[in-house]
XYZ file of C-alpha atoms in Angstrom:
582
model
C 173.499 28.384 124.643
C 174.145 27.478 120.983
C 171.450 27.328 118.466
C 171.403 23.519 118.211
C 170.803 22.934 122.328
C 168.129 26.019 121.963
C 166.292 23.960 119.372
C 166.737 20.409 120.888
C 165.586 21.881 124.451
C 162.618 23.750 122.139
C 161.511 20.269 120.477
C 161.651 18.955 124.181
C 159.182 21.580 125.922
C 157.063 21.753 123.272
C 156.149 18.651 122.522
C 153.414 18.288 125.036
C 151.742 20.597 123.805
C 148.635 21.156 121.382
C 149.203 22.253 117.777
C 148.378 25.654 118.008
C 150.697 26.504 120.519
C 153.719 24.894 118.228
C 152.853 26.749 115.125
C 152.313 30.216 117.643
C 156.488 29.156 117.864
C 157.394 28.909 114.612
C 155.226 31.738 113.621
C 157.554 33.731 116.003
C 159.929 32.640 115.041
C 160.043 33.645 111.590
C 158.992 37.262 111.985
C 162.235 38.410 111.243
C 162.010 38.166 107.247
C 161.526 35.120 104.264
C 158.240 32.870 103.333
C 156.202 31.160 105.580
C 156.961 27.830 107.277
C 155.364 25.026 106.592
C 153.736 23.124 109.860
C 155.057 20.365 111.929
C 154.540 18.573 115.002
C 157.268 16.710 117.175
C 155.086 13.989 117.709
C 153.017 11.509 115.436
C 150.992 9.171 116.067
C 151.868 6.241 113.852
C 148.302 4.475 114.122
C 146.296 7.673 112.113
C 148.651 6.848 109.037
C 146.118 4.401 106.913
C 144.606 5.958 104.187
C 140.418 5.123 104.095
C 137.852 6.379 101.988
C 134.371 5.958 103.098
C 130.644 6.905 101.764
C 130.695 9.990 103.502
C 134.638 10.950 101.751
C 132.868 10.137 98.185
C 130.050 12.706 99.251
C 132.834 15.543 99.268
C 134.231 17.929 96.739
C 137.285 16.445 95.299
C 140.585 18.820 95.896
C 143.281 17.379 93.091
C 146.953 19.477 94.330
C 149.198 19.209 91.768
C 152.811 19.937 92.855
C 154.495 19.175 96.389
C 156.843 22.419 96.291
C 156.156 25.631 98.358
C 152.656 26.663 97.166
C 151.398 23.145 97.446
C 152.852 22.540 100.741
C 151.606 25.560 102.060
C 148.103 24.790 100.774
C 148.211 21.776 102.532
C 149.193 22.838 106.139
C 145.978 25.119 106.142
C 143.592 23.463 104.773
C 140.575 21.819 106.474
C 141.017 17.996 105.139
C 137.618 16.885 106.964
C 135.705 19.282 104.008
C 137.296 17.675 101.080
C 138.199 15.125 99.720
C 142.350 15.698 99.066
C 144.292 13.922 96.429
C 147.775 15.207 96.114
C 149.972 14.347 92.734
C 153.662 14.963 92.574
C 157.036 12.902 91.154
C 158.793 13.417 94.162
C 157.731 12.242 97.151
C 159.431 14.943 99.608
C 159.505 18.715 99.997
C 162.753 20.236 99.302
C 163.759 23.756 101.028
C 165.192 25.341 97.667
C 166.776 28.470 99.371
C 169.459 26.419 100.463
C 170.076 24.051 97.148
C 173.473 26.164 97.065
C 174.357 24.977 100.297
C 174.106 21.182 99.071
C 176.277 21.825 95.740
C 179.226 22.290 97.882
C 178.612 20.179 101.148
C 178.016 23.056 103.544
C 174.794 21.282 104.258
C 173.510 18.009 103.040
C 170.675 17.089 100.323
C 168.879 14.842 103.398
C 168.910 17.362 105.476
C 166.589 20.181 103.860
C 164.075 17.694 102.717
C 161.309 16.264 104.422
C 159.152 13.044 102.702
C 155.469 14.271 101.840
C 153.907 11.310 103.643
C 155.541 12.402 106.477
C 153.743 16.006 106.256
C 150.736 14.229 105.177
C 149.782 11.407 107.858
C 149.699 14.434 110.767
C 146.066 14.793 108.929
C 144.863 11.797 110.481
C 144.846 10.016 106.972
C 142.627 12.276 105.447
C 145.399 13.541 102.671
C 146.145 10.722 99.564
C 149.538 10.976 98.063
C 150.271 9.465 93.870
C 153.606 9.648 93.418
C 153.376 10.703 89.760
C 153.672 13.460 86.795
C 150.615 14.844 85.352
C 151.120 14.427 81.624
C 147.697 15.779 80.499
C 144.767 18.463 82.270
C 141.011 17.954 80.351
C 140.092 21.193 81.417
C 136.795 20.072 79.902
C 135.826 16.988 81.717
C 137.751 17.752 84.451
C 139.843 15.121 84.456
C 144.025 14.143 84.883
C 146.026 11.957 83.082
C 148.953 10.871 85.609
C 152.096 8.804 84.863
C 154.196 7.149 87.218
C 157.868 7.963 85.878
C 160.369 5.900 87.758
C 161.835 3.597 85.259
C 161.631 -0.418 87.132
C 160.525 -3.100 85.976
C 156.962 -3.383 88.539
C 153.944 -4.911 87.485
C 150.953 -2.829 87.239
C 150.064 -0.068 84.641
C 151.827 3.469 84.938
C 149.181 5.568 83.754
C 145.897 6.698 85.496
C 143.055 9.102 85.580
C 141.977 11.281 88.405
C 138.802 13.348 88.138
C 138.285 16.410 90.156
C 136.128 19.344 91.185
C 138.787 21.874 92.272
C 141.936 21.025 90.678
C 145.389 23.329 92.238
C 147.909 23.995 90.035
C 151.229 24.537 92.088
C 153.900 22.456 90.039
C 156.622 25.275 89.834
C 158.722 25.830 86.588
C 161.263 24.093 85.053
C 164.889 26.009 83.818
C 164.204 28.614 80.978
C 167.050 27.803 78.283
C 165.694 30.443 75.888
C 166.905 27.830 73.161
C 170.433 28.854 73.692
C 172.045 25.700 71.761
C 174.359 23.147 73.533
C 172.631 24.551 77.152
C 170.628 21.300 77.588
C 173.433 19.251 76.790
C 176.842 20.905 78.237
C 175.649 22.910 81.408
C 174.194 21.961 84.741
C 170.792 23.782 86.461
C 170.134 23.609 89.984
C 166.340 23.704 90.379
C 166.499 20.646 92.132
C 168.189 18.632 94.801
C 168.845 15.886 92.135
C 170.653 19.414 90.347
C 172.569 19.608 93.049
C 174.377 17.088 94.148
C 175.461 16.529 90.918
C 177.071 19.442 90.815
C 178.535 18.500 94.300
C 180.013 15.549 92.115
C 181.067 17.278 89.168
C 183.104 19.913 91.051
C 185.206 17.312 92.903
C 185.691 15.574 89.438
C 187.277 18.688 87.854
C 189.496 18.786 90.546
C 190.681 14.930 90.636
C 191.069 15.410 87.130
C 192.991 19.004 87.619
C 196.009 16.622 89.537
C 196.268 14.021 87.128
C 199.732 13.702 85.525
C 200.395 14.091 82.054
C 198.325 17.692 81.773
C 199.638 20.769 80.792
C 199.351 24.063 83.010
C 196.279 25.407 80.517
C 194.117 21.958 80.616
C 194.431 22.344 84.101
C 192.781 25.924 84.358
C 190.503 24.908 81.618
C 189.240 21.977 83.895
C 189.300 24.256 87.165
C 187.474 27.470 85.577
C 183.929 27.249 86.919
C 181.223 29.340 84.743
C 178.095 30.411 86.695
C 175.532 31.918 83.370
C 173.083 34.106 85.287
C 173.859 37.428 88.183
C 170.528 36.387 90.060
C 170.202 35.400 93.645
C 170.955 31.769 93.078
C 173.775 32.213 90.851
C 175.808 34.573 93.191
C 174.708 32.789 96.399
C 176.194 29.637 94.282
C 179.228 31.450 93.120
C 180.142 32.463 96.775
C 179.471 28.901 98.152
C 181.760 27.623 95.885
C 184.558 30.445 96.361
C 184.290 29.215 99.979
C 184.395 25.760 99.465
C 187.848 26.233 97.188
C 189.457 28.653 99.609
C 188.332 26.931 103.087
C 188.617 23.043 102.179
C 189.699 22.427 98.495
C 192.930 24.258 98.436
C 194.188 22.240 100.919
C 193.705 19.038 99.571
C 194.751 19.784 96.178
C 197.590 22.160 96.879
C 199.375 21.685 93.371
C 196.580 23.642 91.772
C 195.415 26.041 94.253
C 196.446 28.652 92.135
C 194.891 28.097 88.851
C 190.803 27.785 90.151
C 188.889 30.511 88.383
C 185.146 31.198 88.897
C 183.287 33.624 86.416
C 179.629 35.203 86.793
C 178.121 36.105 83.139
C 175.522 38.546 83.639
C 173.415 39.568 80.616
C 172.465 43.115 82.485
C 174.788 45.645 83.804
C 174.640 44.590 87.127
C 173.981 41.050 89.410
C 171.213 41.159 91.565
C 169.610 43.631 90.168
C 166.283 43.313 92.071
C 167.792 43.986 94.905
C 168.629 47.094 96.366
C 171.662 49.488 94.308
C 173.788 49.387 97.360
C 173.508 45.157 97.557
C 174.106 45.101 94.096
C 177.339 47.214 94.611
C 178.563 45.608 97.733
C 178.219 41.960 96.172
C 180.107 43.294 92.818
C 182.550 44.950 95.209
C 183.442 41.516 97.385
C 183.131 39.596 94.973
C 185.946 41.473 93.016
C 188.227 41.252 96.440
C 187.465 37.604 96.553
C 188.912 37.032 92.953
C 185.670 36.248 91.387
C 185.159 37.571 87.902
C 182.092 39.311 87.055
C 181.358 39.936 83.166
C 178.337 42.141 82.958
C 176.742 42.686 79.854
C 177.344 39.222 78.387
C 174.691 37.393 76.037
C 175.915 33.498 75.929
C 174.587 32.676 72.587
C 176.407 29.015 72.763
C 177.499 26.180 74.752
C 179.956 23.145 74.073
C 181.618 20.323 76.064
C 184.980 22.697 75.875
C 183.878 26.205 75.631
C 181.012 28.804 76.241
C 180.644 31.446 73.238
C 178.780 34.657 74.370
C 178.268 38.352 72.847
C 179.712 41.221 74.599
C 176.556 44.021 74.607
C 178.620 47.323 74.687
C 181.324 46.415 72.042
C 179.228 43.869 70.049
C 182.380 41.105 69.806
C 181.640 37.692 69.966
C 184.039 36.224 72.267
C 184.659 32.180 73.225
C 185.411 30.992 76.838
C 186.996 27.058 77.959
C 185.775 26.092 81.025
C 185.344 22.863 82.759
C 182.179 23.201 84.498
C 178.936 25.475 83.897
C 175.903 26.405 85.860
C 172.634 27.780 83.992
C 171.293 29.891 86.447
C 168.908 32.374 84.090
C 164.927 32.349 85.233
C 162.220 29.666 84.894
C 159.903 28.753 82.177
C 156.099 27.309 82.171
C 156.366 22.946 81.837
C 155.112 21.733 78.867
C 151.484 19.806 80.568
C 150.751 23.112 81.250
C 151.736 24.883 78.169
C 149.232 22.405 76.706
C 146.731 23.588 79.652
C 146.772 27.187 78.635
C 146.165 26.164 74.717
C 142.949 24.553 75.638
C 141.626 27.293 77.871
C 142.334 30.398 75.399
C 145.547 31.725 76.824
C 147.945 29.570 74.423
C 149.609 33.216 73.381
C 150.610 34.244 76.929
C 154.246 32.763 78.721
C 152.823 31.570 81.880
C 149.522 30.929 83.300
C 147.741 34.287 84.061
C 145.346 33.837 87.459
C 142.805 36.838 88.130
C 143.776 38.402 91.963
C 141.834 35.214 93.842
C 144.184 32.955 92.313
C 141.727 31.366 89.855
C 142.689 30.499 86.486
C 141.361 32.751 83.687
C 139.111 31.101 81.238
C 138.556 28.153 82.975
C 135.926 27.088 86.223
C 137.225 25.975 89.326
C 140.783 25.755 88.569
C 143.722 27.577 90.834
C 146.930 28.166 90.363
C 149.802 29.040 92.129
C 153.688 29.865 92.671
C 156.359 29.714 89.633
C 153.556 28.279 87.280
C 151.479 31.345 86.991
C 151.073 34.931 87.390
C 148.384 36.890 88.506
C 146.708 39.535 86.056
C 146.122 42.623 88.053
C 142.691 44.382 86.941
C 143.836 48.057 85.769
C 141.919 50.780 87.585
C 140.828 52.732 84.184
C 139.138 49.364 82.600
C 136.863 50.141 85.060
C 136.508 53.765 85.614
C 133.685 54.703 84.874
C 132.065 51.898 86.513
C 133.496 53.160 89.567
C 132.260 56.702 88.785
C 128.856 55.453 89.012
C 129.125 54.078 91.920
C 130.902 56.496 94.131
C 128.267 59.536 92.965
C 125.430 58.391 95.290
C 123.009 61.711 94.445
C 123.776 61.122 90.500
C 124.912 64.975 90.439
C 128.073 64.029 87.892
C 130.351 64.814 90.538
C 131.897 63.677 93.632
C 132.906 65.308 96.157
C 135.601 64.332 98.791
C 133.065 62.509 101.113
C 132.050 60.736 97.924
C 135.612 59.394 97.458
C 136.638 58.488 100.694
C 133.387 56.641 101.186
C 134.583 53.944 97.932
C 138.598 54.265 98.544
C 138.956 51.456 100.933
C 137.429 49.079 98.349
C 139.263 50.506 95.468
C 142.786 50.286 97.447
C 141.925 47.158 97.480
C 140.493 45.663 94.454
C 143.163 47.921 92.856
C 146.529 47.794 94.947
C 148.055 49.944 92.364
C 147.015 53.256 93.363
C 148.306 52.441 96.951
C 151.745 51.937 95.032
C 151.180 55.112 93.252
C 150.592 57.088 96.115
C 153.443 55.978 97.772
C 155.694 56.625 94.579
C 154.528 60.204 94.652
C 154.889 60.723 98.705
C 151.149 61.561 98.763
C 149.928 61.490 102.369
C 146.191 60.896 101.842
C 143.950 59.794 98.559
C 142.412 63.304 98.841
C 145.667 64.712 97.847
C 144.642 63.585 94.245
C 141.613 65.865 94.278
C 143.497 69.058 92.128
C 142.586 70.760 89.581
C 144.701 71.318 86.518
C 147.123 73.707 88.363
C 147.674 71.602 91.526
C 144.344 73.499 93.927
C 142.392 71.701 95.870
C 139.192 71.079 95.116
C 136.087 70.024 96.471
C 134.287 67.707 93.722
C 135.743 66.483 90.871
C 134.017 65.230 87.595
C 133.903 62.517 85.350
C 137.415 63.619 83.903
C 139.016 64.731 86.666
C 138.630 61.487 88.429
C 140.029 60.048 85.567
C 143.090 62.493 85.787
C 143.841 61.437 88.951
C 143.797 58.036 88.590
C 145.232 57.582 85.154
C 148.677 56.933 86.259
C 147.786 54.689 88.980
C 148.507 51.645 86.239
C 152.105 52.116 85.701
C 152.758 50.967 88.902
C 151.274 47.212 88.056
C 153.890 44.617 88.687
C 154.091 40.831 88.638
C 155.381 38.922 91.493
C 158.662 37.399 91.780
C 159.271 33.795 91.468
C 160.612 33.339 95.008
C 159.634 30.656 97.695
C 157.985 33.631 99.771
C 155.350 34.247 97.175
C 154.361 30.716 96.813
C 154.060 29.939 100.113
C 152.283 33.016 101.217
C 149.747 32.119 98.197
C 149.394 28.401 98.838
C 147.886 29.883 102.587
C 145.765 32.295 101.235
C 144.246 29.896 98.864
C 143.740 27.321 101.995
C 141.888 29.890 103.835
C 139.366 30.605 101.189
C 139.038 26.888 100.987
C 137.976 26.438 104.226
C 135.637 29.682 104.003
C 134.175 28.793 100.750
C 130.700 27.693 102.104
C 130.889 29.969 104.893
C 131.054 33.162 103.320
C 129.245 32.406 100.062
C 126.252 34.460 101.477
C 128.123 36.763 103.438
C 131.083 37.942 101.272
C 133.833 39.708 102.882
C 135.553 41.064 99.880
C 135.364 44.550 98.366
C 132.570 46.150 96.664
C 131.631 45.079 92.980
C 132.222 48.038 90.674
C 130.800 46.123 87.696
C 127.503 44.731 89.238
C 126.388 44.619 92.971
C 127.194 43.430 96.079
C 130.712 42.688 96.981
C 133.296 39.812 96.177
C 133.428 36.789 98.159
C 136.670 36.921 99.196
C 139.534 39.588 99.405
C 141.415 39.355 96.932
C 145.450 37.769 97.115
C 147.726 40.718 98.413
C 151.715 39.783 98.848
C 153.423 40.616 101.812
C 157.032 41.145 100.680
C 159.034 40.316 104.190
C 162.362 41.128 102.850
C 165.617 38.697 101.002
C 168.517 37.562 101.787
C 171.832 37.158 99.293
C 174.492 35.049 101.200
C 177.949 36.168 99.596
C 180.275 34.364 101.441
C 183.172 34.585 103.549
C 180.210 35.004 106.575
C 178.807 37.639 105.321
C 175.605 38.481 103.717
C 173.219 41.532 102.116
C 169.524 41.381 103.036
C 166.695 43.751 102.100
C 163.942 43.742 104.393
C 160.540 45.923 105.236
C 160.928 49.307 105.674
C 163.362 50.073 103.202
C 166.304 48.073 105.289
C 169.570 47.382 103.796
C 172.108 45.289 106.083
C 175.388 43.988 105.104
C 177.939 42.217 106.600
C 178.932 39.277 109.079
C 175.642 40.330 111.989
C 173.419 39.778 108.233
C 175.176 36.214 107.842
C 173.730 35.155 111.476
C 170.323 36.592 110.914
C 170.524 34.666 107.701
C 171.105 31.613 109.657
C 168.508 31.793 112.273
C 165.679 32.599 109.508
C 166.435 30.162 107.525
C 166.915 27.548 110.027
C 163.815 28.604 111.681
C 161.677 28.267 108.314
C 162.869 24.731 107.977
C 159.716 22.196 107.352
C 160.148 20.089 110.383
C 161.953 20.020 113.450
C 163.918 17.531 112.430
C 165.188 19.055 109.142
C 165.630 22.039 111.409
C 167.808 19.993 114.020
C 170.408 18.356 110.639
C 170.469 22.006 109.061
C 172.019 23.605 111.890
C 174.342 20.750 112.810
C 175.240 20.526 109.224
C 176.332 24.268 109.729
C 178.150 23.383 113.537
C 179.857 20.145 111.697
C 181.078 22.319 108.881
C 182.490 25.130 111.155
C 184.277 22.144 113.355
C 185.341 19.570 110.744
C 184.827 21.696 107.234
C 183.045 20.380 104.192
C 183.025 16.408 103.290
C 184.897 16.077 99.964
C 184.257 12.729 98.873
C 182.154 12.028 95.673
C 179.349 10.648 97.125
């Protein structure tokens, strides 16, 4: 049975039944590695789609959602509408599946078929979710308030701008494309954050190819015009790089045979490697390939300019300053914080920091009832020695000045974790149990420790803070955490279920965000793929390419994006990919 009868027959025998049992599916679905998938249901009913807001809706808390990406998405499958009153602000009206924007550049799948429209997510909440297509311009963190423009340039009556007050305002907007003021970037190279990103590129790679076979050019215009530049070794710049090696080799070359042998495509990696948060051995078998596959990979490259003709970069190890034509470049090089929020961070204290910094339940620092989550912040772990002596205190019940190893086990749980750290750092140094940090100076057990000794043990438990990726796994695994305290806010707000308070009494109301890391993929082409995954992994290869496809077809938003993804793949392996410019 292929995949696409498997899911059709699926979509069939499922949709009788309730909700739960659907997202039970997809759930198992997806146990296999990535983020998590946003909910759908197979049927609708079109009647629940009218938008009301009563006496009773005015009475709730007002939940402003900033952002229809990932986090924001995920936050809104979870949460429990009939408790708040929703508003959701974004300027595009549709979720995009971003792990396969690659895919689009190069027609393997197409841009309609990994997005699904918001309102289409939204009206399964029986009209309890309000959509504003629109770009928050301006947070008053102090009145609580949103200034929102509507961007689309027409020529519609009505005023663009609009304010939106809130009591709980979610921050999950994403990042925009970090230039780190490189000059001519902006102006000369293309990004591909977005699906807009990407089919231009789709365009602009057929147009250096029509323009390749015109008559009249020399042999060197016509490798300037087919050398495509990919700035940044990352996931999304290889996974690009190898779409469009396939895309040359499988479908271009043989409708523009006359300059089949003159395409070049370059990676420019500023570090000594590409992918370099990914395991050694991907990192060597994707440099490896990629060499067989005639892609050019120029490690320890700084591009310091960019023209309309030529990229000028600065080779690390010999310090030369070298200048490259090409015809076409991609800016592939990390994410930076938008400029609305920028402002954000100014007005609540944190105007020195690069993105917004979130305490380990998500909530903005400095400022009340404000979350944020995915691309657009970061969360600031709470080091273990700011507070210990606080924990100290509490651990030594009888006030002797010591603890002893019942002490410490009966206060590890809740310092694991309030501090995931020193579950890090015990698994750096292959320690079987906490206990095993009870020594002395010498490396004896002991049976109490003091004041200083605790402090021995745990004084390396720091270096092993780290910030989160910027993936789509982290954002959607936040934007469900977030939902779940939502919908457990009044509940538990006499009954905490998080750990103990070291500084004060009682515990926290909530247990704090912990990230699940359920592996990554790197697609390199030719059918074969790396991926990483839990329990230290590694699989490479042609089998990796097919788990790659049923993950990521199974994490697709809706059954119907799910359905066009995978016959996008079945029409490409039957027919190959559509050249036209459209």
């Amino acid at each position: 049975m292929t995949i696409l009868s498997f899911f059709t027959r699926a979509s069939r025998a499922f949709n009788g039944y309730p909700a739960s049992s659907k997202l039970l599916l997809l759930c198992t679905l997806s146990l296999s590695g990535g983020g998590v998938v946003a909910y759908s249901e197979a049927q609708v009913d079109a009647s629940k789609t009218s938008v009301q807001v009563n006496e009773k809706d005015c009475k709730k808390k007002r939940v402003v959602v900033l952002g229809t990406g990932w986090a924001g998405i995920s936050f809104l499958k979870d949460l429990d509408v009939s408790a708040y009153d929703v508003q959701v602000v974004s300027p595009r009206n549709y979720f995009a599946f971003t792990p396969l924007l690659p895919s689009v550049t190069c027609g393997t799948v197409e841009a309609r078929s990994i997005v699904e429209p918001v309102r289409n997510i939204i009206k399964k909440r029986n009209g309890e979710i309000q959509f504003w297509e629109a770009e928050c311009m301006k947070i008053d963190a102090a009145n609580k308030k949103l200034l929102c423009r509507y961007t689309v340039e027409n020529n519609l009556v009505g005023n663009d701008e609009f304010t939106l007050e809130y009591d709980y305002l979610v921050i999950a907007v994403g990042a925009q494309v970090n230039t780190f003021n490189t000059p001519g970037v902006l102006e000369n190279c293309h990004f591909l954050k977005e699906v807009e990103d990407a089919q231009k590129i789709r365009r602009s790679v057929i147009d250096c190819f029509e323009k390749a076979v015109l008559p009249g050019l020399s042999e060197e215009e016509r490798r300037i015009n087919l050398h495509f530049v990919i700035v940044g070794g990352g996931p999304t710049g290889v996974e690009f790089a190898a779409e469009l090696h396939d895309f040359v080799q499988e479908d271009l070359v043989n409708l523009y045979p006359s300059v089949k042998d003159l395409v070049k495509i370059t990676v420019i990696q500023s570090g000594d490697h590409i992918l370099n948060m990914f395991d050694e051995r991907i990192s060597s078998f994707a440099e490896q390939k990629f060499r067989r596959d005639g892609i050019e990979v120029q490690t320890g490259s700084r591009v310091i300019s960019v023209s309309d003709k030529e990229i000028t970069m600065k080779l690390k190890a010999k310090g030369e300053i070298c200048s490259v034509p090409h015809g076409l470049v991609v800016w592939s090089t990390g994410v930076e914080t938008r400029p609305f929020v920028k402002d954000f961070m100014g007005q609540i204290g944190q105007a020195n920091r690069r993105v917004l910094a979130t305490d380990e339940w998500l909530r903005v620092k400095g400022c009340e009832d404000v979350y944020a989550l995915g691309d657009c912040a970061t969360i600031n772990q709470r080091k273990v020695m700011e507070d210990i002596a606080a924990i100290f205190k509490a651990a030594d019940k009888d006030n002797s000045g010591f603890l002893t190893v019942e002490e410490f086990k009966d206060v590890i749980d809740d310092i694991l974790e309030r501090y995931p750290q020193v579950e890090h750092y015990l698994k750096s140094k292959h320690l079987r149990d906490v206990t095993d940090l009870m020594k002395d100076s010498e490396g004896n057990d002991i049976d109490k420790v003091d004041i200083e000794g605790f402090k021995l043990a745990l004084c390396q438990a720091d270096s092993q803070v780290k910030n989160l990726p910027a993936t789509a796994q982290v954002a959607a695994q936040q934007g469900a955490y977030l939902s779940k305290c939502f919908n457990r806010k009044y509940k538990w707000k006499d009954n905490p279920e998080g750990p103990r308070r070291f500084r004060g009494s009682g515990r926290h109301q909530f247990h704090p965000f912990q990230y699940k890391h359920l592996g990554q993929f790197a697609p390199l082409g030719g059918e074969q793929a790396a991926a990483e995954l839990p329990g230290d992994w590694v699989s490479m290869g042609r089998s990796t390419q097919w788990l790659w496809y049923s993950v990521y077809a199974s994490k697709q938003v809706s059954w119907r994006t799910r359905v066009l993804v995978v016959s996008d793949w079945t029409r490409r392996f039957i027919f190959g990919r559509d050249s036209s410019r459209i």
